[in-house]
Amino acid sequence: MTQGGLVIGEAVEVELPVARLATRAAAIAIDAAIQVVLLFALSMLLGAIAARANGAVVGTLSVLMLVFVFVFCPIAFETFSRGRSPGKFALGLRVVRDDGGPIRFRHAVTRGLIGVAIEWPGLLLPPLTWIFGSTCMLFSARGKRLGDLAAGTIVLVERLPDLSRRPIVMPPELAFWARDLDLTGIDDAMAMTLRQFITRAPGMRAAARTSLERRLSAEVFRSTTPPPPPGTPPPAYLKAIVAERRRREADRLAARRAIVALGAPVLPGAQASNSLSPQ
């Protein structure tokens, strides 16, 4: 599996793109900015304590403060948020296991300790370790840094563009045939399933997409008449069904609005039947 995946309805796995260096660097920058602010606030508090404490106590508190900010906080965030630090949350990223499952405490600890001990000191010291870690991400097929390799994790782009609102266009070669379709057998649930499949199909594995495509086409074929022209591919067939149903609903809604604009009453039954069903 070259990408991570999440399972949606119909037991179909949708592949999610792997987060690359630029996106992850932006997330790290957000996390680092938050850590700097937290470190500054704690330093102010430590300064107030230092006036009343001896040097040994101040030194111990300083070490604990650094461990809290740069080790404990990142591990706690990724553990309790199932793989999302503030920076990853802002950019729609999530850390998951190599098998796609949520990370556990041990994964977050491994990532955090290796990040602090090996990778990120290069931000302050001569940047040999940082260059090595970045090179590892660039040449890894799944964008893994050293902490990911050790923990068995991967960072995915979880927040994808919402394709469900994009209009589904009628295939031009099926427009004339679709106008005579009997769509009474396609209810709202089936229309929603078809729309979700069409919008998500590009992110599905080829085998899963083809299998589900055939199953949906067979079900639609049993529920509509007349049959599609010979040789019509299943993707075009399903798009034509959804686009034609949507067109008819839009026409009914436009007619209802025109009647209301003329001042004519709309019967309750007509209002319900003419309302635009969600798809």
XYZ file of N, CA and C in Angstrom:
837
model
N 0.854 -1.185 0.000
C 0.000 0.000 0.000
C 0.889 1.232 0.000
N 0.823 2.012 -1.058
C 1.677 3.188 -1.191
C 1.089 4.411 -0.540
N -0.179 4.343 -0.155
C -0.813 5.456 0.524
C -1.573 4.914 1.713
N -1.973 5.822 2.610
C -2.802 5.399 3.718
C -4.242 5.320 3.279
N -5.095 4.659 4.059
C -6.482 4.531 3.653
C -7.430 4.584 4.818
N -8.645 5.037 4.540
C -9.736 5.002 5.487
C -10.883 4.239 4.859
N -11.632 3.486 5.659
C -12.728 2.691 5.150
C -14.018 3.474 5.296
N -14.761 3.593 4.164
C -16.051 4.286 4.178
C -17.147 3.259 4.001
N -18.369 3.717 3.755
C -19.485 2.820 3.536
C -19.227 1.858 2.394
N -19.988 0.757 2.356
C -19.820 -0.296 1.366
C -18.477 -1.012 1.521
N -17.807 -0.820 2.680
C -16.524 -1.470 2.962
C -15.484 -1.179 1.897
N -15.483 0.050 1.399
C -14.532 0.461 0.369
C -13.467 1.329 1.014
N -12.214 1.013 0.709
C -11.115 1.776 1.273
C -10.772 2.937 0.353
N -10.786 4.150 0.911
C -10.428 5.349 0.176
C -8.996 5.724 0.510
N -8.183 5.876 -0.520
C -6.787 6.214 -0.288
C -6.640 7.697 0.011
N -5.835 7.998 1.007
C -5.556 9.376 1.364
C -4.101 9.685 1.050
N -3.829 10.869 0.520
C -2.446 11.202 0.159
C -1.562 11.343 1.388
N -0.307 10.997 1.207
C 0.688 11.121 2.264
C 1.133 12.574 2.369
N 1.271 13.073 3.596
C 1.759 14.437 3.808
C 3.238 14.509 3.478
N 3.607 15.493 2.671
C 4.994 15.639 2.248
C 5.712 16.694 3.072
N 6.963 16.933 2.701
C 7.863 17.741 3.523
C 7.322 19.149 3.744
N 6.853 19.821 2.694
C 6.419 21.216 2.833
C 5.243 21.336 3.802
N 4.252 20.448 3.660
C 3.077 20.502 4.533
C 3.451 20.173 5.970
N 4.284 19.185 6.149
C 4.686 18.803 7.498
C 5.561 19.876 8.133
N 6.394 20.535 7.322
C 7.209 21.624 7.862
C 6.331 22.768 8.339
N 5.250 23.052 7.607
C 4.322 24.108 8.035
C 3.649 23.722 9.348
N 3.259 22.448 9.480
C 2.646 21.989 10.733
C 3.637 22.085 11.886
N 4.889 21.715 11.633
C 5.924 21.809 12.666
C 6.143 23.263 13.078
N 6.093 24.186 12.102
C 6.276 25.602 12.418
C 5.164 26.110 13.330
N 3.932 25.663 13.089
C 2.822 26.060 13.964
C 3.030 25.502 15.366
N 3.399 24.225 15.444
C 3.648 23.617 16.755
C 4.798 24.324 17.473
N 5.857 24.652 16.725
C 7.012 25.317 17.334
C 6.639 26.698 17.865
N 5.797 27.418 17.117
C 5.371 28.744 17.582
C 4.592 28.633 18.890
N 3.729 27.625 18.991
C 2.971 27.415 20.228
C 3.914 27.047 21.365
N 4.903 26.216 21.079
C 5.860 25.825 22.112
C 6.685 27.012 22.595
N 7.048 27.898 21.680
C 7.815 29.092 22.073
C 6.990 29.976 22.999
N 5.716 30.161 22.668
C 4.841 30.974 23.522
C 4.697 30.332 24.893
N 4.493 29.009 24.909
C 4.365 28.300 26.190
C 5.662 28.378 26.988
N 6.785 28.231 26.293
C 8.079 28.299 26.971
C 8.317 29.690 27.559
N 7.928 30.718 26.831
C 8.085 32.089 27.333
C 7.238 32.304 28.588
N 5.997 31.808 28.555
C 5.123 31.974 29.716
C 5.681 31.241 30.937
N 6.161 30.026 30.719
C 6.720 29.270 31.837
C 8.027 29.892 32.331
N 8.793 30.488 31.423
C 10.040 31.152 31.835
C 9.751 32.356 32.718
N 8.687 33.076 32.402
C 8.285 34.204 33.247
C 7.926 33.702 34.651
N 7.214 32.588 34.707
C 6.850 32.015 36.001
C 8.094 31.535 36.743
N 9.000 30.914 35.994
C 10.228 30.428 36.617
C 11.075 31.588 37.135
N 11.050 32.698 36.417
C 11.793 33.861 36.874
C 11.277 34.375 38.205
N 9.962 34.312 38.380
C 9.388 34.736 39.655
C 9.764 33.786 40.775
N 9.862 32.488 40.445
C 10.242 31.504 41.467
C 11.719 31.620 41.811
N 12.546 31.958 40.809
C 13.993 32.005 41.014
C 14.405 33.018 42.067
N 13.590 34.042 42.250
C 13.928 35.065 43.241
C 13.857 34.515 44.658
N 13.123 33.395 44.854
C 12.945 32.862 46.199
C 13.580 31.484 46.373
N 14.190 30.925 45.322
C 14.720 29.564 45.396
C 16.218 29.576 45.115
N 16.880 28.486 45.527
C 18.325 28.384 45.279
C 18.584 27.909 43.847
N 19.850 27.906 43.468
C 20.215 27.578 42.100
C 19.880 26.164 41.697
N 20.004 25.197 42.617
C 19.719 23.798 42.289
C 18.253 23.608 41.930
N 17.384 24.245 42.710
C 15.951 24.135 42.438
C 15.619 24.771 41.096
N 16.184 25.925 40.828
C 15.927 26.608 39.566
C 16.415 25.773 38.387
N 17.598 25.154 38.529
C 18.120 24.306 37.461
C 17.228 23.113 37.192
N 16.744 22.481 38.276
C 15.845 21.331 38.121
C 14.554 21.739 37.439
N 13.977 22.868 37.874
C 12.730 23.339 37.265
C 12.930 23.705 35.796
N 14.114 24.232 35.463
C 14.390 24.584 34.069
C 14.389 23.339 33.183
N 15.043 22.276 33.679
C 15.062 21.028 32.916
C 13.653 20.465 32.768
N 12.890 20.463 33.864
C 11.514 19.962 33.808
C 10.664 20.785 32.853
N 10.903 22.089 32.825
C 10.149 22.956 31.923
C 10.427 22.594 30.468
N 11.692 22.368 30.135
C 12.044 22.008 28.759
C 11.458 20.648 28.375
N 11.527 19.691 29.304
C 10.957 18.368 29.034
C 9.450 18.471 28.842
N 8.794 19.285 29.657
C 7.346 19.445 29.560
C 6.950 20.033 28.205
N 7.657 21.065 27.770
C 7.279 21.766 26.541
C 7.621 20.957 25.300
N 8.832 20.375 25.258
C 9.307 19.769 24.019
C 9.122 18.256 23.945
N 8.800 17.607 25.062
C 8.606 16.161 25.059
C 7.187 15.792 25.472
N 6.808 16.209 26.694
C 5.517 15.784 27.219
C 4.349 16.323 26.382
N 4.353 17.606 26.068
C 3.216 18.204 25.339
C 3.000 17.574 23.964
N 4.036 17.431 23.114
C 3.793 16.776 21.824
C 3.272 15.344 21.952
N 3.834 14.586 22.910
C 3.377 13.203 23.097
C 1.932 13.179 23.574
N 1.598 14.067 24.522
C 0.233 14.107 25.041
C -0.761 14.494 23.953
N -0.424 15.486 23.135
C -1.315 15.907 22.060
C -1.583 14.751 21.100
N -0.532 14.092 20.634
C -0.724 13.037 19.645
C -1.432 11.826 20.241
N -1.241 11.579 21.526
C -1.892 10.429 22.152
C -3.388 10.658 22.329
N -3.763 11.787 22.919
C -5.170 12.021 23.247
C -5.992 12.512 22.056
N -5.344 13.033 21.030
C -6.082 13.490 19.846
C -6.006 12.486 18.709
N -5.496 11.290 18.986
C -5.348 10.245 17.972
C -4.495 10.721 16.803
N -3.352 11.338 17.099
C -2.398 11.654 16.051
C -2.466 13.049 15.484
N -3.008 14.011 16.236
C -3.129 15.362 15.687
C -2.582 16.382 16.683
N -1.427 16.925 16.373
C -0.921 18.064 17.131
C -1.654 19.309 16.667
N -1.507 20.447 17.356
C -2.184 21.667 16.884
C -1.844 22.019 15.438
N -0.574 21.887 15.054
C -0.198 22.182 13.679
C -0.831 21.225 12.691
N -0.857 19.946 13.029
C -1.483 18.966 12.137
C -2.984 19.200 12.054
N -3.604 19.563 13.167
C -5.043 19.854 13.148
C -5.333 21.030 12.232
N -4.498 22.066 12.288
C -4.722 23.259 11.463
C -4.591 22.951 9.980
N -3.726 22.019 9.625
C -3.478 21.724 8.214
C -4.163 20.444 7.738
N -4.976 19.842 8.606
C -5.722 18.656 8.183
C -4.877 17.412 8.046
N -3.882 17.245 8.928
C -3.013 16.067 8.900
C -3.318 15.180 10.099
N -2.966 13.922 9.980
C -3.120 12.997 11.103
C -2.060 11.910 11.013
N -1.492 11.560 12.171
C -0.550 10.444 12.262
C -1.343 9.166 12.491
N -1.087 8.150 11.670
C -1.738 6.843 11.841
C -0.662 5.765 11.782
N -1.038 4.572 12.191
C -0.129 3.438 12.049
C 0.029 3.073 10.573
N 1.028 2.270 10.280
C 1.244 1.854 8.894
C 0.048 1.109 8.324
N -0.738 0.439 9.183
C -1.911 -0.282 8.702
C -3.154 0.592 8.652
N -3.002 1.891 8.931
C -4.122 2.814 8.860
C -4.862 3.011 10.165
N -4.527 2.257 11.207
C -5.206 2.379 12.487
C -4.698 3.551 13.307
N -5.429 3.939 14.356
C -5.004 5.065 15.196
C -3.758 4.726 15.997
N -2.913 5.713 16.234
C -1.692 5.482 16.999
C -2.020 5.345 18.484
N -1.110 4.707 19.203
C -1.223 4.535 20.648
C -0.131 5.351 21.340
N -0.105 5.231 22.656
C 0.867 5.979 23.453
C 2.294 5.629 23.053
N 2.559 4.344 22.818
C 3.933 3.933 22.498
C 4.397 4.541 21.173
N 3.478 4.697 20.211
C 3.864 5.308 18.937
C 4.212 6.785 19.141
N 3.384 7.478 19.932
C 3.635 8.897 20.184
C 4.948 9.093 20.947
N 5.231 8.203 21.904
C 6.482 8.312 22.670
C 7.686 8.109 21.763
N 7.639 7.098 20.931
C 8.764 6.829 20.023
C 9.001 8.003 19.090
N 7.928 8.513 18.501
C 8.067 9.653 17.592
C 8.627 10.871 18.325
N 8.085 11.134 19.529
C 8.501 12.322 20.271
C 9.948 12.258 20.715
N 10.370 11.116 21.254
C 11.736 11.003 21.757
C 12.760 11.070 20.628
N 12.480 10.397 19.521
C 13.427 10.449 18.402
C 13.456 11.843 17.794
N 12.297 12.497 17.761
C 12.268 13.852 17.234
C 13.127 14.805 18.041
N 13.042 14.717 19.371
C 13.810 15.616 20.230
C 15.278 15.209 20.285
N 15.561 13.907 20.367
C 16.931 13.447 20.586
C 17.776 13.440 19.319
N 17.139 13.196 18.153
C 17.931 13.000 16.937
C 17.633 14.042 15.860
N 16.345 14.294 15.608
C 15.992 15.083 14.430
C 16.050 16.589 14.664
N 15.244 17.079 15.602
C 15.064 18.516 15.695
C 16.198 19.303 16.346
N 17.189 18.697 17.007
C 18.336 19.519 17.427
C 19.022 20.223 16.263
N 18.842 19.689 15.061
C 19.430 20.336 13.910
C 18.869 21.711 13.634
N 17.753 22.060 14.289
C 17.209 23.412 14.131
C 18.076 24.434 14.861
N 18.811 23.977 15.888
C 19.630 24.889 16.685
C 21.113 24.633 16.487
N 21.508 23.368 16.377
C 22.900 23.007 16.181
C 23.236 23.046 14.692
N 24.486 22.814 14.310
C 24.783 22.686 12.879
C 23.814 21.696 12.252
N 23.100 22.093 11.201
C 21.884 21.366 10.786
C 22.135 20.044 10.097
N 23.047 19.227 10.608
C 23.286 17.941 9.986
C 22.138 16.974 10.229
N 21.648 16.924 11.488
C 20.564 15.990 11.788
C 19.277 16.419 11.096
N 19.034 17.720 11.033
C 17.818 18.207 10.367
C 17.869 17.890 8.881
N 19.019 18.080 8.259
C 19.159 17.774 6.835
C 18.961 16.276 6.606
N 19.500 15.463 7.507
C 19.344 14.013 7.364
C 17.875 13.616 7.482
N 17.170 14.195 8.483
C 15.759 13.870 8.651
C 14.921 14.323 7.474
N 15.201 15.521 6.935
C 14.456 16.030 5.789
C 14.726 15.188 4.555
N 15.976 14.773 4.371
C 16.321 13.926 3.234
C 15.605 12.589 3.327
N 15.488 12.082 4.532
C 14.759 10.825 4.746
C 13.313 10.957 4.281
N 12.666 12.074 4.592
C 11.290 12.298 4.170
C 11.180 12.460 2.666
N 12.142 13.141 2.069
C 12.092 13.387 0.627
C 12.219 12.101 -0.176
N 13.065 11.192 0.293
C 13.322 9.982 -0.474
C 12.483 8.798 -0.017
N 11.712 8.971 1.034
C 10.817 7.902 1.465
C 9.562 7.914 0.597
N 9.151 6.743 0.131
C 7.962 6.657 -0.713
C 6.712 7.117 0.013
N 6.731 7.055 1.345
C 5.561 7.444 2.122
C 5.840 8.659 3.008
N 6.863 9.410 2.673
C 7.151 10.650 3.382
C 7.475 10.463 4.848
N 8.163 9.391 5.212
C 8.436 9.092 6.615
C 9.696 9.810 7.094
N 9.611 10.373 8.292
C 10.809 10.861 8.952
C 11.344 9.731 9.831
N 12.461 10.005 10.519
C 13.073 8.953 11.321
C 12.126 8.438 12.403
N 11.405 9.355 13.040
C 10.457 8.938 14.072
C 9.369 8.037 13.525
N 8.921 8.290 12.296
C 7.906 7.433 11.676
C 8.458 6.053 11.382
N 9.698 6.007 10.912
C 10.310 4.709 10.613
C 10.428 3.860 11.876
N 10.815 4.492 12.974
C 10.990 3.751 14.225
C 9.660 3.345 14.844
N 8.656 4.207 14.735
C 7.368 3.943 15.377
C 6.415 3.151 14.499
N 6.709 3.032 13.207
C 5.784 2.346 12.315
C 4.542 3.178 12.043
N 4.737 4.476 11.794
C 3.618 5.387 11.572
C 3.785 6.117 10.248
N 2.734 6.813 9.867
C 2.725 7.597 8.640
C 1.800 8.781 8.853
N 2.083 9.904 8.208
C 1.247 11.107 8.333
C 0.453 11.269 7.054
N -0.875 11.321 7.191
C -1.769 11.425 6.045
C -2.433 12.791 5.988
N -2.797 13.196 4.782
C -3.614 14.393 4.592
C -5.061 13.969 4.740
N -5.631 14.264 5.894
C -6.975 13.786 6.212
C -8.058 14.709 5.686
N -7.778 15.996 5.635
C -8.789 16.969 5.218
C -8.667 17.207 3.721
N -9.533 16.554 2.950
C -9.531 16.673 1.504
C -10.635 17.624 1.048
N -10.528 18.166 -0.166
C -11.590 19.035 -0.672
C -12.923 18.312 -0.696
N -13.980 19.030 -0.340
C -15.318 18.454 -0.349
C -15.823 18.392 -1.783
N -15.861 17.168 -2.318
C -16.306 16.992 -3.690
C -17.811 16.752 -3.799
N -18.477 16.572 -2.647
C -19.900 16.210 -2.692
C -20.769 17.316 -3.244
N -20.300 18.573 -3.202
C -21.107 19.681 -3.695
C -20.841 20.003 -5.164
N -19.878 19.363 -5.755
C -19.609 19.613 -7.155
C -20.714 18.999 -8.012
N -21.179 19.722 -9.016
C -22.248 19.165 -9.857
C -21.746 17.978 -10.669
N -22.612 17.000 -10.828
C -22.304 15.849 -11.663
C -22.880 16.126 -13.042
N -22.018 16.182 -14.032
C -22.406 16.613 -15.376
C -22.941 15.430 -16.167
N -24.020 15.685 -16.891
C -24.602 14.662 -17.759
C -23.658 14.355 -18.917
N -23.307 13.084 -19.146
C -22.527 12.743 -20.346
C -23.300 13.147 -21.593
N -22.739 13.928 -22.472
C -23.501 14.450 -23.630
C -24.144 13.364 -24.470
N -23.487 12.226 -24.625
C -24.032 11.167 -25.481
C -25.261 10.491 -24.890
N -25.528 10.730 -23.576
C -26.683 10.104 -22.912
C -27.785 11.100 -22.588
N -27.621 12.361 -22.939
C -28.601 13.385 -22.569
C -29.962 13.107 -23.192
N -30.009 12.758 -24.462
C -31.293 12.506 -25.128
C -31.972 11.271 -24.555
N -31.199 10.202 -24.328
C -31.775 8.983 -23.749
C -32.301 9.225 -22.344
N -31.608 10.022 -21.548
C -31.971 10.205 -20.139
C -33.294 10.928 -19.968
N -33.725 11.709 -20.951
C -34.970 12.475 -20.797
C -36.205 11.584 -20.747
N -36.103 10.367 -21.227
C -37.243 9.443 -21.199
C -37.137 8.420 -20.077
N -36.193 8.606 -19.167
C -35.997 7.638 -18.096
C -37.161 7.643 -17.105
N -37.509 6.459 -16.641
C -38.428 6.316 -15.513
C -37.579 6.143 -14.260
N -37.524 7.201 -13.438
C -36.650 7.208 -12.268
C -37.418 6.986 -10.968
N -38.640 6.505 -11.055
C -39.420 6.329 -9.823
C -38.804 5.286 -8.903
N -37.992 4.385 -9.445
C -37.364 3.358 -8.618
C -36.104 3.826 -7.915
N -35.653 5.044 -8.196
C -34.463 5.591 -7.546
C -34.905 6.517 -6.422
N -34.817 6.026 -5.187
C -35.234 6.852 -4.054
C -34.070 7.728 -3.597
N -34.337 8.524 -2.546
C -33.316 9.456 -2.064
C -32.063 8.730 -1.561
N -32.258 7.590 -0.886
C -31.112 6.853 -0.347
C -30.215 6.348 -1.476
N -30.836 5.803 -2.519
C -30.048 5.317 -3.643
C -29.353 6.473 -4.362
N -30.053 7.590 -4.529
C -29.441 8.753 -5.176
C -28.234 9.246 -4.378
N -28.344 9.257 -3.049
C -27.228 9.668 -2.207
C -26.047 8.708 -2.354
N -26.333 7.410 -2.391
C -25.276 6.415 -2.560
C -24.560 6.600 -3.885
N -25.314 6.834 -4.949
C -24.713 7.033 -6.266
C -23.839 8.281 -6.282
N -24.352 9.360 -5.696
C -23.573 10.603 -5.695
C -22.278 10.431 -4.900
N -22.356 9.802 -3.744
C -21.154 9.598 -2.930
C -20.140 8.729 -3.661
N -20.634 7.712 -4.350
C -19.716 6.851 -5.086
C -19.024 7.619 -6.212
N -19.792 8.397 -6.970
C -19.222 9.115 -8.112
C -18.171 10.116 -7.651
N -18.440 10.823 -6.547
C -17.498 11.839 -6.081
C -16.260 11.220 -5.439
N -16.412 10.016 -4.876
C -15.288 9.388 -4.190
C -14.550 8.379 -5.058
N -15.088 8.044 -6.200
C -14.493 7.012 -7.051
C -13.038 7.285 -7.404
N -12.637 8.543 -7.694
C -11.226 8.757 -8.048
C -10.245 8.368 -6.949
N -10.676 8.363 -5.678
C -9.781 8.019 -4.585
C -9.829 6.562 -4.184
N -10.634 5.753 -4.871
C -10.742 4.338 -4.520
C -9.716 3.514 -5.276
N -9.405 2.373 -4.725
C -8.570 1.420 -5.432
C -9.313 0.930 -6.671
N -8.570 0.645 -7.724
C -9.192 0.294 -8.998
C -10.104 -0.925 -8.873
N -9.645 -1.956 -8.170
C -10.447 -3.173 -8.052
C -11.732 -2.909 -7.278
N -11.629 -2.175 -6.170
C -12.816 -1.867 -5.364
C -13.771 -0.974 -6.143
N -13.228 0.003 -6.872
C -14.074 0.905 -7.653
C -14.847 0.145 -8.728
N -14.168 -0.738 -9.435
C -14.831 -1.500 -10.497
C -15.902 -2.414 -9.937
N -15.603 -3.071 -8.820
C -16.581 -3.982 -8.216
C -17.836 -3.245 -7.776
N -17.652 -2.127 -7.060
C -18.808 -1.374 -6.584
C -19.553 -0.731 -7.741
N -18.843 -0.335 -8.763
C -19.444 0.260 -9.957
C -20.402 -0.727 -10.613
N -19.965 -1.957 -10.735
C -20.815 -2.984 -11.348
C -22.033 -3.288 -10.493
N -21.843 -3.355 -9.175
C -22.978 -3.641 -8.286
C -24.025 -2.538 -8.343
N -23.575 -1.287 -8.311
C -24.522 -0.177 -8.372
C -25.208 -0.106 -9.727
N -24.469 -0.358 -10.793
C -25.065 -0.335 -12.133
C -26.143 -1.397 -12.264
N -25.885 -2.591 -11.719
C -26.880 -3.664 -11.788
C -28.135 -3.305 -10.999
N -27.951 -2.675 -9.839
C -29.110 -2.288 -9.033
C -29.909 -1.187 -9.712
N -29.221 -0.222 -10.293
C -29.913 0.851 -11.009
C -30.619 0.295 -12.238
N -29.995 -0.639 -12.921
C -30.586 -1.235 -14.115
C -31.929 -1.889 -13.792
N -32.022 -2.529 -12.618
C -33.265 -3.179 -12.213
C -34.337 -2.184 -11.803
N -33.920 -0.944 -11.489
C -34.865 0.039 -10.940
C -35.292 1.093 -11.944
N -34.739 1.085 -13.140
C -35.051 2.122 -14.115
C -35.348 1.510 -15.484
N -36.071 2.265 -16.285
C -36.320 1.923 -17.686
C -36.305 3.212 -18.499
N -35.942 3.166 -19.764
C -35.423 2.016 -20.523
C -33.959 1.767 -20.195
N -33.417 0.653 -20.661
C -31.998 0.365 -20.417
C -31.105 1.340 -21.179
N -29.861 1.489 -20.759
C -28.964 2.410 -21.457
C -28.614 1.907 -22.844
N -28.154 2.790 -23.715
C -27.730 2.353 -25.052
C -26.645 1.293 -24.959
N -26.609 0.358 -25.891
C -25.573 -0.691 -25.856
C -24.173 -0.089 -25.834
N -23.315 -0.689 -25.021
C -21.938 -0.242 -24.941
C -21.701 0.915 -23.993
N -22.735 1.356 -23.263
C -22.556 2.461 -22.316
C -21.705 2.008 -21.131
N -20.601 2.671 -20.835
C -19.769 2.264 -19.681
C -20.491 2.580 -18.383
N -20.292 1.762 -17.353
C -20.972 1.992 -16.063
C -20.771 3.388 -15.486
N -19.563 3.989 -15.514
C -19.420 5.335 -14.945
C -20.336 6.360 -15.602
N -20.414 6.334 -16.947
C -21.291 7.276 -17.653
C -22.754 6.988 -17.338
N -23.110 5.717 -17.225
C -24.482 5.325 -16.910
C -24.915 5.884 -15.556
N -24.079 5.718 -14.536
C -24.423 6.204 -13.208
C -24.466 7.727 -13.165
N -23.537 8.393 -13.828
C -23.551 9.856 -13.875
C -24.820 10.369 -14.543
N -25.251 9.693 -15.605
C -26.468 10.117 -16.302
C -27.690 10.002 -15.401
N -27.759 8.944 -14.618
C -28.892 8.758 -13.701
C -28.944 9.890 -12.680
N -27.811 10.165 -12.034
C -27.771 11.206 -10.997
C -28.034 12.585 -11.604
N -27.411 12.881 -12.739
C -27.572 14.201 -13.357
C -29.008 14.432 -13.806
N -29.649 13.406 -14.366
C -31.029 13.567 -14.832
C -31.990 13.727 -13.656
N -31.783 12.970 -12.607
C -32.638 13.110 -11.423
C -32.502 14.508 -10.820
N -31.295 14.981 -10.775
C -31.056 16.323 -10.241
C -31.704 17.384 -11.134
N -31.611 17.199 -12.451
C -32.211 18.170 -13.380
C -33.722 18.245 -13.185
N -34.365 17.091 -13.043
C -35.815 17.079 -12.865
C -36.224 17.721 -11.545
N -35.461 17.469 -10.505
C -35.772 18.093 -9.220
C -35.606 19.607 -9.306
N -34.561 20.053 -9.997
C -34.357 21.495 -10.168
C -35.495 22.112 -10.968
N -35.984 21.402 -11.994
C -37.113 21.909 -12.789
C -38.381 22.006 -11.948
N -38.621 20.989 -11.100
C -39.815 21.026 -10.243
C -39.723 22.174 -9.239
N -38.538 22.376 -8.688
C -38.358 23.462 -7.739
C -38.542 24.814 -8.410
N -38.031 24.959 -9.634
C -38.195 26.219 -10.363
C -39.671 26.477 -10.668
N -40.398 25.410 -11.026
C -41.824 25.570 -11.310
C -42.580 25.979 -10.050
N -42.237 25.372 -8.939
C -42.908 25.725 -7.681
C -42.643 27.181 -7.317
N -41.413 27.618 -7.478
C -41.088 29.015 -7.171
C -41.825 29.976 -8.080
N -41.984 29.565 -9.357
C -42.719 30.422 -10.280
C -44.178 30.542 -9.873
N -44.767 29.436 -9.411
C -46.171 29.472 -8.968
C -46.313 30.366 -7.737
N -45.390 30.228 -6.810
C -45.428 31.057 -5.607
C -45.252 32.529 -5.967
N -44.388 32.825 -6.934
C -44.166 34.211 -7.345
C -45.420 34.820 -7.944
N -46.268 33.991 -8.585
C -47.511 34.483 -9.176
C -48.625 34.619 -8.151
N -48.354 34.171 -6.939
C -49.341 34.316 -5.878
C -50.288 33.150 -5.729
N -50.071 32.069 -6.455
C -50.956 30.916 -6.352
C -50.557 30.072 -5.151
N -51.548 29.498 -4.445
C -51.219 28.671 -3.289
C -50.574 27.355 -3.717
N -49.715 26.834 -2.854
C -49.084 25.541 -3.087
C -49.661 24.546 -2.099
N -50.243 23.469 -2.611
C -50.826 22.465 -1.735
C -49.730 21.767 -0.938
N -50.046 21.348 0.304
C -49.020 20.680 1.121
C -48.408 19.472 0.434
N -49.228 18.678 -0.212
C -48.705 17.492 -0.892
C -47.780 17.865 -2.019
N -48.144 18.905 -2.777
C -47.305 19.350 -3.888
C -46.006 19.920 -3.375
N -46.096 20.631 -2.248
C -44.902 21.219 -1.676
C -43.907 20.150 -1.255
N -44.420 19.068 -0.680
C -43.532 18.001 -0.237
C -42.909 17.279 -1.416
N -43.735 17.057 -2.464
C -43.224 16.288 -3.598
C -42.268 17.097 -4.439
N -42.417 18.444 -4.407
C -41.581 19.285 -5.236
C -40.328 19.766 -4.518
N -40.213 19.447 -3.262
C -39.031 19.916 -2.532
C -37.796 19.207 -3.050
N -36.692 19.882 -2.966
C -35.442 19.351 -3.503
C -34.858 18.362 -2.523
N -34.786 17.101 -2.922
C -34.249 16.072 -2.047
C -32.743 16.152 -2.007
N -32.159 15.947 -0.832
C -30.694 15.995 -0.752
C -30.087 14.832 -1.474
N -28.931 15.083 -2.089
C -28.196 14.030 -2.769
C -26.757 14.104 -2.376
